């Protein structure tokens, strides 16, 4: 009996998720957060430890439970989570991921300085790492960070809550906001009859007067998807006399009572099992007006945009996690006389998958870079157009890539003992959450029609890199042909958006990635025909180079 007598790959544990990901490290440094590499290295080591990976498994094997009444029949309307879930919440709080767009990293609470701190780049890296291990808890982390953008439009309210929103100590207690050390935010926007079309909302908000510089309302109605139902307060949309408004509704009133809401049920979701999503009825819940009355959609748009960046980062993390497991398995499993990674067909599949992860990483961090530069018109044009483009492409690619990774492991990947099954269930959520694929395409068309100057700026930015490379230049011609004809391409908007995403990824890789990565991506994505599976014809030598670059470095003690 020799070493590895059962022909199995080692357990995926004992790995620094950041140090092992060359594409991620390079992207973080390239896009302005090089000074955060040490911090991210520490987070990557903690998340890749065996006990942390096991906690991720437990948080999903023991999903949240709804408790509507206590032993005496009184309504309590709470959701109970496995301790591992709270452990991840505490870890993400300690890393500052719940407020990282607003407060820079490190031990202190240094305010973010646009263009200097690399705050969104570093935070996106944290999301990529955390979501590889446990993605469900990142919902309230996302909502809290993004919700701050909405609350900043109501200075009195934001000033009151800022210390609790920015604190890095997680407080899981179910208490009134004023009695907590730190708080989380959730979102209650959509309703049964409207979904993404929130203008059709029927929930009502009745003005109660003003006190302490805050506009008080009573909110009543039904919400179909309430993210993070145990959050300490929710951003809620409801109709007023002047139109749709935005409100902050605490979970509990100041006296400790539940604030006029009851849970109908928890959604039985395909994935995202560790996180609860609820149907909720509000009955004269006390809330506070946020932003300009009657302009609820405009008030929440910054929050929605930030959550889309997290959808992108999360999907990039899931793709990297799936690829890493496929590579580890192929590097140790033998079949037909050779390790799988040495079999020509498998090597081509793995290298092709690695290219999509490279592209997703490049697009994610180029976009985060734009979020860090709100005072730069060119970067804001990139953010406006490329947020829906990047979300469409990255979140669409993720489920197929995870499925391919599962196939690389065969039966081992299909059973629940291996985490690929969980990754597969998790993968579709980000292409649905905060705007499905068609919504993203319509958003792109809206930019082309109503903000053509933003589209032109992006084209000019792409041109700088694309003109010098024939394959990129040809891709640029295809995109330019349609960018000024948005009304002609509505039915073909998906193809246009994908072309723009691939072109953008190609230009970023050409400027910042190793030559063999950029060349292989351009040759397989810009010169080749449309593909439905992984096995692109790559340049000579590219397969081994791509696999070696992407291979995770699992602790030898685990082998």
Coordinates of C-alpha atoms in Angstrom, one line a residue:
X1 CA 0.0 0.0 0.0
X2 CA 1.6 3.3 -1.1
X3 CA 0.9 6.9 -0.3
X4 CA -2.7 8.0 -1.2
X5 CA -3.7 4.3 -1.6
X6 CA -7.4 5.3 -2.0
X7 CA -6.6 7.7 -4.9
X8 CA -8.3 10.6 -3.2
X9 CA -7.4 14.3 -3.1
X10 CA -6.7 15.9 0.3
X11 CA -9.3 17.6 2.4
X12 CA -9.6 21.2 1.2
X13 CA -8.3 22.9 4.4
X14 CA -5.2 24.5 5.8
X15 CA -5.0 27.1 3.0
X16 CA -4.6 30.8 3.0
X17 CA -7.3 31.8 0.6
X18 CA -5.7 35.2 -0.2
X19 CA -2.1 34.1 -0.5
X20 CA -3.0 31.2 -2.8
X21 CA -4.9 33.4 -5.2
X22 CA -2.4 35.2 -7.4
X23 CA -5.1 36.9 -9.5
X24 CA -6.8 38.3 -6.5
X25 CA -3.6 39.6 -4.9
X26 CA -2.5 41.3 -8.1
X27 CA -5.9 42.9 -8.6
X28 CA -6.1 44.3 -5.1
X29 CA -2.6 45.8 -5.5
X30 CA -3.3 47.0 -9.1
X31 CA -6.6 48.7 -8.2
X32 CA -5.4 50.8 -5.2
X33 CA -5.4 48.7 -2.0
X34 CA -1.8 47.4 -1.9
X35 CA -1.5 48.8 1.7
X36 CA -4.3 46.4 2.8
X37 CA -2.5 43.2 1.6
X38 CA -1.3 42.3 5.1
X39 CA -4.8 42.6 6.6
X40 CA -6.2 40.5 3.8
X41 CA -3.5 37.9 4.2
X42 CA -4.6 37.4 7.8
X43 CA -8.2 37.2 6.9
X44 CA -7.4 34.6 4.2
X45 CA -5.5 32.4 6.7
X46 CA -8.3 32.5 9.2
X47 CA -11.0 31.7 6.6
X48 CA -9.0 28.8 5.1
X49 CA -8.4 27.1 8.5
X50 CA -10.1 23.7 8.9
X51 CA -12.3 24.8 11.8
X52 CA -13.6 27.8 9.8
X53 CA -14.4 25.7 6.8
X54 CA -16.2 23.3 9.1
X55 CA -18.2 26.2 10.7
X56 CA -19.3 27.1 7.2
X57 CA -20.6 23.6 6.7
X58 CA -22.5 23.7 10.0
X59 CA -24.1 27.0 9.4
X60 CA -25.7 25.6 6.2
X61 CA -26.5 22.1 7.5
X62 CA -28.5 23.8 10.3
X63 CA -30.6 26.5 8.7
X64 CA -32.4 29.2 10.6
X65 CA -35.7 28.4 12.2
X66 CA -38.7 30.7 12.6
X67 CA -40.2 31.0 16.1
X68 CA -43.6 32.9 16.0
X69 CA -44.9 32.3 19.6
X70 CA -43.5 31.7 23.0
X71 CA -44.6 28.9 25.4
X72 CA -47.5 31.1 26.6
X73 CA -48.8 31.8 23.2
X74 CA -47.5 35.4 22.8
X75 CA -46.0 36.4 19.5
X76 CA -42.2 36.7 19.5
X77 CA -41.6 36.7 15.8
X78 CA -37.9 35.8 15.8
X79 CA -35.5 33.7 13.7
X80 CA -33.0 31.5 15.5
X81 CA -29.6 30.8 13.9
X82 CA -26.9 28.2 14.4
X83 CA -24.0 29.5 16.5
X84 CA -21.7 29.2 13.5
X85 CA -23.7 31.8 11.6
X86 CA -23.2 34.3 14.5
X87 CA -19.5 33.4 14.4
X88 CA -19.2 34.4 10.8
X89 CA -21.1 37.6 11.5
X90 CA -18.6 38.4 14.3
X91 CA -15.7 37.7 12.0
X92 CA -17.0 39.9 9.2
X93 CA -17.8 42.7 11.7
X94 CA -14.2 42.5 13.1
X95 CA -12.9 42.8 9.5
X96 CA -15.0 45.9 9.0
X97 CA -16.9 44.4 6.0
X98 CA -20.3 45.8 7.3
X99 CA -19.0 49.4 7.0
X100 CA -15.9 49.1 4.8
X101 CA -17.2 51.5 2.1
X102 CA -17.3 54.3 4.7
X103 CA -14.6 53.6 7.3
X104 CA -11.1 52.5 6.2
X105 CA -9.4 49.3 7.5
X106 CA -6.9 48.9 10.3
X107 CA -7.3 49.2 14.0
X108 CA -8.8 52.7 14.0
X109 CA -11.9 54.2 12.4
X110 CA -10.1 56.3 9.8
X111 CA -12.7 57.9 7.4
X112 CA -12.6 56.8 3.8
X113 CA -10.8 59.4 1.6
X114 CA -12.0 59.1 -2.1
X115 CA -9.1 58.0 -4.3
X116 CA -6.7 57.2 -1.4
X117 CA -7.9 54.5 0.9
X118 CA -8.8 51.8 -1.7
X119 CA -11.8 51.1 0.7
X120 CA -14.1 49.4 -1.8
X121 CA -11.3 47.4 -3.4
X122 CA -10.2 46.0 0.0
X123 CA -13.8 45.4 1.0
X124 CA -14.5 43.5 -2.3
X125 CA -11.5 41.3 -1.6
X126 CA -12.9 40.6 1.9
X127 CA -16.2 39.6 0.2
X128 CA -14.5 37.3 -2.3
X129 CA -12.7 35.6 0.6
X130 CA -15.6 35.3 3.0
X131 CA -18.1 34.1 0.4
X132 CA -15.8 31.2 -0.5
X133 CA -16.5 29.8 3.0
X134 CA -19.9 31.0 4.0
X135 CA -21.9 33.3 1.7
X136 CA -25.3 33.4 3.5
X137 CA -24.4 35.6 6.4
X138 CA -23.0 38.2 4.0
X139 CA -26.6 39.3 3.2
X140 CA -26.9 41.4 6.4
X141 CA -23.3 42.5 6.1
X142 CA -24.1 43.8 2.6
X143 CA -27.3 45.4 3.6
X144 CA -25.6 47.2 6.5
X145 CA -22.8 48.6 4.4
X146 CA -25.1 49.6 1.6
X147 CA -27.8 50.9 3.8
X148 CA -25.5 53.6 5.1
X149 CA -25.6 55.2 1.7
X150 CA -29.3 55.7 2.1
X151 CA -29.2 56.9 5.7
X152 CA -26.5 59.5 4.8
X153 CA -29.4 61.3 3.0
X154 CA -31.0 61.9 6.4
X155 CA -28.2 63.6 8.4
X156 CA -30.0 63.7 11.8
X157 CA -30.8 60.0 11.6
X158 CA -27.3 59.0 10.3
X159 CA -25.6 61.1 13.0
X160 CA -27.6 59.3 15.7
X161 CA -26.9 55.8 14.4
X162 CA -23.3 56.2 13.0
X163 CA -21.4 55.0 16.1
X164 CA -23.4 51.7 16.1
X165 CA -23.2 51.2 12.4
X166 CA -19.4 51.7 12.3
X167 CA -18.5 49.6 15.4
X168 CA -16.6 46.4 14.7
X169 CA -18.0 44.4 17.6
X170 CA -21.0 42.3 16.6
X171 CA -24.0 42.5 18.9
X172 CA -26.4 39.6 18.3
X173 CA -28.9 40.6 21.0
X174 CA -32.5 41.2 20.0
X175 CA -33.0 44.6 21.7
X176 CA -34.1 48.1 20.7
X177 CA -31.6 50.0 18.6
X178 CA -30.7 52.3 21.4
X179 CA -29.7 49.5 23.7
X180 CA -27.2 47.8 21.4
X181 CA -23.5 48.3 21.0
X182 CA -23.7 47.7 17.2
X183 CA -26.6 47.3 14.8
X184 CA -27.3 45.7 11.4
X185 CA -29.6 46.8 8.6
X186 CA -31.9 44.9 6.3
X187 CA -34.0 45.7 3.3
X188 CA -37.8 45.3 2.7
X189 CA -38.5 46.6 -0.8
X190 CA -40.4 44.1 -2.9
X191 CA -44.0 43.0 -2.8
X192 CA -45.9 40.1 -4.4
X193 CA -47.6 42.0 -7.1
X194 CA -44.5 43.9 -8.3
X195 CA -41.2 42.3 -7.6
X196 CA -38.5 44.4 -9.3
X197 CA -41.2 46.9 -10.3
X198 CA -41.4 48.6 -6.9
X199 CA -43.5 51.4 -8.3
X200 CA -46.4 48.9 -7.9
X201 CA -45.9 48.7 -4.2
X202 CA -49.1 48.9 -2.1
X203 CA -47.6 49.3 1.5
X204 CA -48.7 52.6 2.9
X205 CA -46.9 55.1 5.1
X206 CA -49.0 57.6 7.1
X207 CA -47.3 60.7 8.5
X208 CA -47.3 61.0 12.3
X209 CA -45.5 64.3 12.7
X210 CA -41.9 65.4 13.3
X211 CA -39.8 65.0 16.5
X212 CA -36.1 65.3 17.3
X213 CA -35.4 66.3 13.7
X214 CA -37.0 63.0 12.4
X215 CA -40.1 62.5 10.3
X216 CA -42.2 59.8 11.9
X217 CA -44.6 57.5 10.0
X218 CA -46.8 54.5 10.5
X219 CA -46.1 51.8 7.9
X220 CA -48.6 49.1 7.0
X221 CA -48.5 46.4 4.3
X222 CA -47.0 43.1 3.1
X223 CA -43.4 42.6 2.0
X224 CA -42.6 39.4 0.0
X225 CA -38.8 39.2 0.3
X226 CA -37.4 40.7 3.5
X227 CA -33.6 40.3 3.5
X228 CA -32.0 39.8 6.9
X229 CA -35.3 39.7 8.9
X230 CA -33.5 39.8 12.3
X231 CA -31.7 43.0 11.4
X232 CA -32.1 45.8 13.9
X233 CA -33.8 48.1 11.4
X234 CA -34.9 47.8 7.8
X235 CA -34.9 50.1 4.8
X236 CA -38.5 50.0 3.6
X237 CA -40.4 51.4 0.6
X238 CA -44.0 52.5 1.0
X239 CA -46.5 54.8 -0.7
X240 CA -47.2 58.2 0.7
X241 CA -49.5 61.1 -0.4
X242 CA -46.6 62.4 -2.6
X243 CA -45.5 59.0 -4.0
X244 CA -43.2 56.2 -3.1
X245 CA -41.0 57.0 -0.1
X246 CA -38.1 55.4 1.8
X247 CA -38.2 54.7 5.5
X248 CA -36.1 53.2 8.3
X249 CA -38.2 50.9 10.4
X250 CA -36.6 49.5 13.6
X251 CA -37.4 45.9 14.5
X252 CA -38.2 46.9 18.1
X253 CA -39.7 50.1 19.5
X254 CA -37.8 52.0 22.2
X255 CA -39.8 50.3 25.0
X256 CA -38.7 46.9 23.7
X257 CA -41.9 45.8 22.1
X258 CA -41.9 44.4 18.6
X259 CA -42.5 47.2 16.1
X260 CA -45.8 46.3 14.5
X261 CA -44.8 43.4 12.3
X262 CA -45.2 39.7 12.1
X263 CA -43.4 37.0 10.1
X264 CA -45.6 35.0 7.8
X265 CA -43.0 32.4 6.9
X266 CA -39.4 31.9 5.9
X267 CA -38.6 31.2 2.3
X268 CA -37.5 27.7 1.5
X269 CA -34.7 28.6 -0.8
X270 CA -32.6 26.6 -3.2
X271 CA -29.4 27.8 -1.6
X272 CA -28.3 30.6 0.7
X273 CA -29.5 28.3 3.4
X274 CA -27.7 29.8 6.4
X275 CA -29.4 33.1 5.8
X276 CA -33.1 33.7 6.5
X277 CA -35.4 35.5 4.0
X278 CA -38.9 36.2 5.2
X279 CA -42.4 37.3 4.2
X280 CA -43.5 40.0 6.6
X281 CA -46.6 41.9 7.3
X282 CA -46.3 45.4 8.8
X283 CA -49.1 46.8 10.9
X284 CA -48.6 50.5 11.8
X285 CA -44.9 49.9 12.4
X286 CA -43.2 53.1 13.4
X287 CA -40.6 54.3 11.0
X288 CA -38.6 57.4 10.0
X289 CA -38.6 59.1 6.6
X290 CA -35.4 59.0 4.7
X291 CA -34.5 61.3 1.8
X292 CA -36.8 63.5 -0.2
X293 CA -40.5 62.6 0.2
X294 CA -42.0 60.9 -2.8
X295 CA -38.6 60.0 -4.3
X296 CA -38.1 56.6 -2.8
X297 CA -36.5 55.0 -5.8
X298 CA -33.9 57.7 -6.1
X299 CA -33.2 57.5 -2.4
X300 CA -32.4 53.8 -2.5
X301 CA -30.4 53.7 -5.7
X302 CA -27.0 54.1 -4.1
X303 CA -27.8 51.3 -1.7
X304 CA -28.9 49.0 -4.6
X305 CA -25.8 49.8 -6.6
X306 CA -23.5 48.9 -3.6
X307 CA -25.4 45.6 -3.1
X308 CA -24.8 44.8 -6.8
X309 CA -21.0 45.2 -6.2
X310 CA -21.3 42.7 -3.4
X311 CA -23.3 40.3 -5.7
X312 CA -20.4 40.5 -8.1
X313 CA -17.7 40.0 -5.5
X314 CA -19.7 37.1 -3.9
X315 CA -20.0 35.3 -7.3
X316 CA -16.3 35.8 -8.0
X317 CA -15.6 34.2 -4.6
X318 CA -17.8 31.2 -5.4
X319 CA -16.1 30.7 -8.7
X320 CA -12.7 30.8 -7.1
X321 CA -13.8 28.3 -4.4
X322 CA -15.1 25.9 -7.0
X323 CA -12.1 26.2 -9.2
X324 CA -9.7 25.6 -6.3
X325 CA -11.5 22.4 -5.4
X326 CA -11.4 21.1 -8.9
X327 CA -7.7 21.9 -9.2
X328 CA -6.9 20.2 -5.9
X329 CA -8.8 17.1 -6.9
X330 CA -7.3 16.9 -10.4
X331 CA -3.8 17.5 -9.0
X332 CA -4.0 14.4 -6.8
X333 CA -6.5 12.0 -8.5
X334 CA -5.1 9.5 -10.9
X335 CA -7.0 7.9 -13.9
X336 CA -5.8 5.9 -16.9
X337 CA -2.2 6.0 -15.8
X338 CA -1.8 9.8 -15.0
X339 CA -3.0 12.4 -12.6
X340 CA -6.1 14.1 -14.0
X341 CA -4.3 17.4 -14.3
X342 CA -1.9 15.7 -16.7
X343 CA -4.7 14.4 -18.9
X344 CA -4.8 16.7 -22.0
X345 CA -8.6 17.1 -22.0
X346 CA -8.9 17.8 -18.3
X347 CA -6.0 20.2 -18.4
X348 CA -7.8 22.2 -21.1
X349 CA -11.0 22.3 -19.1
X350 CA -9.3 23.4 -16.0
X351 CA -7.3 26.1 -17.8
X352 CA -10.4 27.4 -19.5
X353 CA -12.2 27.6 -16.2
X354 CA -9.2 29.5 -14.7
X355 CA -9.6 32.1 -17.5
X356 CA -13.1 32.9 -16.4
X357 CA -12.1 33.3 -12.8
X358 CA -9.2 35.6 -13.9
X359 CA -11.7 37.7 -16.0
X360 CA -14.3 37.8 -13.1
X361 CA -11.6 38.9 -10.7
X362 CA -10.3 41.6 -13.1
X363 CA -13.8 43.0 -13.8
X364 CA -14.7 42.9 -10.1
X365 CA -11.8 44.9 -8.9
X366 CA -11.8 47.4 -11.8
X367 CA -15.3 48.2 -10.8
X368 CA -14.5 48.5 -7.1
X369 CA -11.7 50.9 -8.1
X370 CA -14.3 53.1 -9.8
X371 CA -16.4 53.0 -6.6
X372 CA -13.4 54.4 -4.7
X373 CA -13.2 57.5 -7.0
X374 CA -16.6 59.3 -6.7
X375 CA -15.0 62.6 -7.7
X376 CA -13.6 61.3 -11.0
X377 CA -16.1 61.7 -13.9
X378 CA -14.5 59.0 -16.0
X379 CA -14.6 56.5 -13.1
X380 CA -18.2 57.4 -12.4
X381 CA -19.1 56.7 -16.0
X382 CA -17.4 53.3 -15.7
X383 CA -19.3 52.6 -12.5
X384 CA -22.7 53.7 -14.1
X385 CA -22.4 51.5 -17.2
X386 CA -20.2 48.7 -16.0
X387 CA -22.0 47.8 -12.8
X388 CA -24.9 46.2 -14.6
X389 CA -22.6 44.8 -17.3
X390 CA -20.2 43.2 -14.7
X391 CA -23.1 41.9 -12.6
X392 CA -24.7 40.3 -15.6
X393 CA -21.6 38.6 -16.8
X394 CA -19.9 37.5 -13.6
X395 CA -23.1 36.3 -11.9
X396 CA -24.2 34.5 -15.1
X397 CA -20.9 32.7 -15.6
X398 CA -20.8 31.5 -11.9
X399 CA -23.4 28.7 -11.9
X400 CA -22.0 27.1 -15.1
X401 CA -18.5 27.2 -13.8
X402 CA -19.4 25.6 -10.4
X403 CA -21.3 22.9 -12.3
X404 CA -18.2 22.2 -14.4
X405 CA -16.1 22.0 -11.2
X406 CA -18.5 19.6 -9.7
X407 CA -18.2 17.4 -12.9
X408 CA -14.4 17.5 -12.5
X409 CA -14.8 15.7 -9.1
X410 CA -17.5 13.3 -10.5
X411 CA -19.6 11.6 -7.9
X412 CA -17.5 13.0 -5.0
X413 CA -18.6 16.5 -6.1
X414 CA -22.3 15.6 -6.3
X415 CA -22.7 14.4 -2.7
X416 CA -23.3 16.7 0.3
X417 CA -20.1 15.6 2.0
X418 CA -18.2 17.8 -0.5
X419 CA -18.8 21.5 -0.4
X420 CA -19.2 21.8 -4.1
X421 CA -22.9 20.8 -3.8
X422 CA -23.4 23.8 -1.5
X423 CA -21.5 26.1 -3.8
X424 CA -23.7 24.9 -6.7
X425 CA -26.9 25.7 -4.8
X426 CA -25.5 29.1 -3.8
X427 CA -24.3 30.1 -7.3
X428 CA -27.6 31.3 -8.9
X429 CA -28.6 33.7 -6.1
X430 CA -26.5 36.6 -7.1
X431 CA -27.8 36.7 -10.7
X432 CA -31.3 37.0 -9.3
X433 CA -30.7 39.2 -6.2
X434 CA -30.8 43.0 -6.8
X435 CA -31.7 42.6 -10.4
X436 CA -31.9 39.6 -12.7
X437 CA -30.0 39.3 -16.0
X438 CA -32.7 41.0 -18.0
X439 CA -33.0 43.8 -15.5
X440 CA -29.2 44.4 -15.8
X441 CA -29.5 44.5 -19.6
X442 CA -32.4 47.0 -19.5
X443 CA -30.3 49.1 -17.1
X444 CA -27.4 49.1 -19.7
X445 CA -29.8 50.1 -22.4
X446 CA -31.1 52.9 -20.2
X447 CA -27.6 54.2 -19.8
X448 CA -27.0 54.1 -23.6
X449 CA -30.3 56.0 -24.2
X450 CA -30.3 58.6 -21.3
X451 CA -26.6 58.9 -20.5
X452 CA -24.8 58.5 -23.8
X453 CA -21.9 60.6 -22.6
X454 CA -21.1 57.9 -19.9
X455 CA -21.1 55.2 -22.5
X456 CA -18.8 57.2 -24.7
X457 CA -16.4 57.7 -21.8
X458 CA -16.2 54.0 -21.2
X459 CA -15.6 53.3 -24.9
X460 CA -12.8 55.8 -24.9
X461 CA -11.3 54.1 -21.8
X462 CA -11.5 50.7 -23.5
X463 CA -10.0 52.1 -26.7
X464 CA -6.8 53.0 -25.0
X465 CA -6.0 49.4 -24.4
X466 CA -7.9 47.8 -27.3
X467 CA -6.4 49.6 -30.3
X468 CA -3.0 48.1 -29.9
X469 CA -4.3 44.5 -29.8
X470 CA -6.0 43.2 -33.0
X471 CA -8.4 40.8 -31.2
X472 CA -9.4 43.5 -28.7
X473 CA -9.7 46.0 -31.5
X474 CA -12.1 43.7 -33.4
X475 CA -14.2 43.3 -30.2
X476 CA -14.2 47.1 -29.8
X477 CA -15.6 47.5 -33.3
X478 CA -18.5 45.2 -32.5
X479 CA -19.3 47.0 -29.4
X480 CA -19.0 50.5 -30.9
X481 CA -21.4 49.5 -33.7
X482 CA -24.2 49.0 -31.3
X483 CA -23.4 51.4 -28.5
X484 CA -25.0 54.3 -30.4
X485 CA -28.0 52.2 -31.5
X486 CA -29.6 51.2 -28.2
X487 CA -33.2 51.0 -29.6
X488 CA -32.1 48.5 -32.2
X489 CA -30.7 46.0 -29.8
X490 CA -33.2 45.5 -27.0
X491 CA -34.0 41.9 -28.0
X492 CA -30.3 41.2 -28.4
X493 CA -29.2 43.1 -25.4
X494 CA -27.8 40.0 -23.7
X495 CA -25.4 39.4 -26.5
X496 CA -24.3 43.1 -26.5
X497 CA -23.8 43.1 -22.7
X498 CA -21.8 39.9 -22.8
X499 CA -19.6 41.3 -25.7
X500 CA -19.0 44.5 -23.6
X501 CA -18.1 42.5 -20.5
X502 CA -15.7 40.2 -22.4
X503 CA -14.1 43.2 -24.1
X504 CA -13.6 45.0 -20.8
X505 CA -12.1 41.9 -19.2
X506 CA -9.8 41.5 -22.1
X507 CA -8.5 45.1 -21.9
X508 CA -8.0 44.8 -18.1
X509 CA -6.1 41.6 -18.4
X510 CA -4.0 43.0 -21.3
X511 CA -2.9 45.9 -19.1
X512 CA -2.3 44.1 -15.8
X513 CA -2.2 40.3 -16.0
X514 CA 0.7 38.1 -17.2
X515 CA 1.0 37.9 -21.0
X516 CA -0.1 34.2 -21.2
X517 CA -3.3 35.0 -19.3
X518 CA -4.2 38.0 -21.6
X519 CA -3.3 36.2 -24.8
X520 CA -5.3 33.0 -23.9
X521 CA -8.3 35.0 -22.9
X522 CA -8.4 37.1 -26.1
X523 CA -7.8 34.0 -28.3
X524 CA -10.5 32.0 -26.6
X525 CA -13.1 34.6 -25.9
X526 CA -12.7 37.3 -28.6
X527 CA -11.5 35.3 -31.6
X528 CA -13.4 32.0 -31.1
X529 CA -17.0 31.2 -31.7
X530 CA -19.6 31.2 -29.0
X531 CA -19.2 28.3 -26.6
X532 CA -21.4 26.5 -24.2
X533 CA -18.8 24.3 -22.4
X534 CA -15.3 24.6 -21.1
X535 CA -12.6 23.3 -23.5
X536 CA -11.4 26.3 -25.5
X537 CA -8.5 25.9 -27.9
X538 CA -5.8 27.8 -26.0
X539 CA -2.3 29.0 -27.1
X540 CA 0.6 26.5 -26.8
X541 CA 1.8 26.3 -23.2
X542 CA -1.1 28.3 -21.8
X543 CA -2.8 25.4 -20.2
X544 CA 0.0 24.4 -17.8
X545 CA 0.8 28.1 -17.0
X546 CA -2.9 28.8 -16.2
X547 CA -3.3 25.8 -14.0
X548 CA 0.0 26.4 -12.1
X549 CA -1.0 30.0 -11.5
X550 CA -4.5 29.1 -10.2
X551 CA -3.5 26.0 -8.1
X552 CA -4.3 26.3 -4.4
X553 CA -1.5 25.6 -2.0
X554 CA -3.0 23.3 0.6
X555 CA -1.0 22.8 3.8
X556 CA 1.2 19.8 3.3
X557 CA 0.0 18.5 6.7
X558 CA -3.4 17.9 5.2
X559 CA -2.1 15.7 2.4

